[in-house]
PDB file of C-alpha atoms in Angstrom:
ATOM      1  CA  MET A   1     -73.911  21.626  90.501  1.00 89.00           C
ATOM      2  CA  GLN A   2     -75.356  23.076  87.309  1.00 93.00           C
ATOM      3  CA  VAL A   3     -73.984  22.653  83.802  1.00 94.00           C
ATOM      4  CA  ASP A   4     -75.237  25.486  81.584  1.00 95.00           C
ATOM      5  CA  LEU A   5     -75.688  24.211  78.023  1.00 95.00           C
ATOM      6  CA  GLU A   6     -77.045  27.442  76.546  1.00 95.00           C
ATOM      7  CA  ARG A   7     -74.033  28.006  74.288  1.00 96.00           C
ATOM      8  CA  VAL A   8     -73.534  24.331  73.387  1.00 96.00           C
ATOM      9  CA  SER A   9     -74.773  23.510  69.882  1.00 96.00           C
ATOM     10  CA  PHE A  10     -73.700  19.870  69.479  1.00 96.00           C
ATOM     11  CA  ILE A  11     -73.211  16.803  71.656  1.00 95.00           C
ATOM     12  CA  ASP A  12     -72.482  13.187  70.816  1.00 95.00           C
ATOM     13  CA  SER A  13     -72.271   9.866  72.626  1.00 94.00           C
ATOM     14  CA  THR A  14     -68.979  10.820  74.255  1.00 96.00           C
ATOM     15  CA  VAL A  15     -70.579  13.830  75.936  1.00 95.00           C
ATOM     16  CA  LEU A  16     -73.651  11.796  76.910  1.00 95.00           C
ATOM     17  CA  ASN A  17     -71.395   9.213  78.531  1.00 96.00           C
ATOM     18  CA  ALA A  18     -69.525  11.966  80.386  1.00 96.00           C
ATOM     19  CA  PHE A  19     -72.808  13.392  81.720  1.00 95.00           C
ATOM     20  CA  VAL A  20     -74.003   9.974  82.894  1.00 94.00           C
ATOM     21  CA  ASN A  21     -70.670   9.216  84.577  1.00 95.00           C
ATOM     22  CA  ALA A  22     -70.541  12.658  86.201  1.00 95.00           C
ATOM     23  CA  HIS A  23     -74.102  12.209  87.445  1.00 94.00           C
ATOM     24  CA  GLY A  24     -73.164   8.891  89.033  1.00 94.00           C
ATOM     25  CA  ARG A  25     -70.072  10.343  90.705  1.00 95.00           C
ATOM     26  CA  ALA A  26     -71.984  13.378  91.935  1.00 94.00           C
ATOM     27  CA  THR A  27     -74.767  11.201  93.341  1.00 92.00           C
ATOM     28  CA  ASP A  28     -72.200   9.061  95.164  1.00 95.00           C
ATOM     29  CA  ARG A  29     -70.954  12.244  96.846  1.00 96.00           C
ATOM     30  CA  GLY A  30     -74.431  13.517  97.693  1.00 94.00           C
ATOM     31  CA  VAL A  31     -74.325  16.267  95.071  1.00 93.00           C
ATOM     32  CA  SER A  32     -76.903  16.960  92.355  1.00 91.00           C
ATOM     33  CA  LEU A  33     -75.783  17.383  88.754  1.00 92.00           C
ATOM     34  CA  VAL A  34     -78.310  19.374  86.755  1.00 94.00           C
ATOM     35  CA  LEU A  35     -78.203  20.309  83.067  1.00 94.00           C
ATOM     36  CA  VAL A  36     -79.772  23.698  82.371  1.00 94.00           C
ATOM     37  CA  ASN A  37     -80.664  25.634  79.221  1.00 95.00           C
ATOM     38  CA  PRO A  38     -80.289  22.884  76.605  1.00 94.00           C
ATOM     39  CA  THR A  39     -81.514  24.084  73.214  1.00 93.00           C
ATOM     40  CA  GLY A  40     -81.865  22.807  69.658  1.00 95.00           C
ATOM     41  CA  HIS A  41     -79.871  19.703  68.797  1.00 95.00           C
ATOM     42  CA  VAL A  42     -78.602  19.304  72.349  1.00 95.00           C
ATOM     43  CA  ARG A  43     -82.126  19.284  73.801  1.00 95.00           C
ATOM     44  CA  ARG A  44     -83.321  16.786  71.174  1.00 95.00           C
ATOM     45  CA  VAL A  45     -80.440  14.393  71.850  1.00 95.00           C
ATOM     46  CA  LEU A  46     -80.915  14.599  75.619  1.00 95.00           C
ATOM     47  CA  SER A  47     -84.653  14.032  75.228  1.00 94.00           C
ATOM     48  CA  MET A  48     -84.359  11.133  72.753  1.00 94.00           C
ATOM     49  CA  THR A  49     -81.856   9.314  74.944  1.00 94.00           C
ATOM     50  CA  GLY A  50     -83.922   9.793  78.100  1.00 93.00           C
ATOM     51  CA  ILE A  51     -81.183  11.724  79.868  1.00 92.00           C
ATOM     52  CA  LEU A  52     -82.980  15.075  80.012  1.00 91.00           C
ATOM     53  CA  PRO A  53     -85.602  14.091  82.625  1.00 89.00           C
ATOM     54  CA  THR A  54     -82.914  12.518  84.811  1.00 88.00           C
ATOM     55  CA  LEU A  55     -80.503  15.441  84.689  1.00 90.00           C
ATOM     56  CA  SER A  56     -82.841  18.407  84.663  1.00 83.00           C
ATOM     57  CA  THR A  57     -85.253  19.896  87.138  1.00 66.00           C
ATOM     58  CA  PRO A  58     -88.764  21.204  86.489  1.00 55.00           C
ATOM     59  CA  ASP A  59     -87.727  24.730  87.492  1.00 54.00           C
ATOM     60  CA  SER A  60     -84.632  24.828  85.254  1.00 45.00           C
ATOM     61  CA  GLY A  61     -86.655  25.906  82.218  1.00 46.00           C
ATOM     62  CA  ASP A  62     -86.646  22.454  80.648  1.00 44.00           C
TER      63      ASP A  62
END
C-alpha cells in the first residue's frame, strides 16, 4: 500500500504516530506500507525522526 504525500505540506507527531501504527498493522497482515513523494517540511520531519528510511523504498524517489 502506498501513501502519496506529494500534496501534504505539514505533519506533526499525531501523523507520525498514525504512520508508525499503520506500518505495524500492515506488517502484521503481510502488507507493505510505503510513503511516497514526501517533500519540504514533511520530508524533513520524516528524515529527522528516522521514519523515512523505514517507510520508503529506494525506487520511490526518496
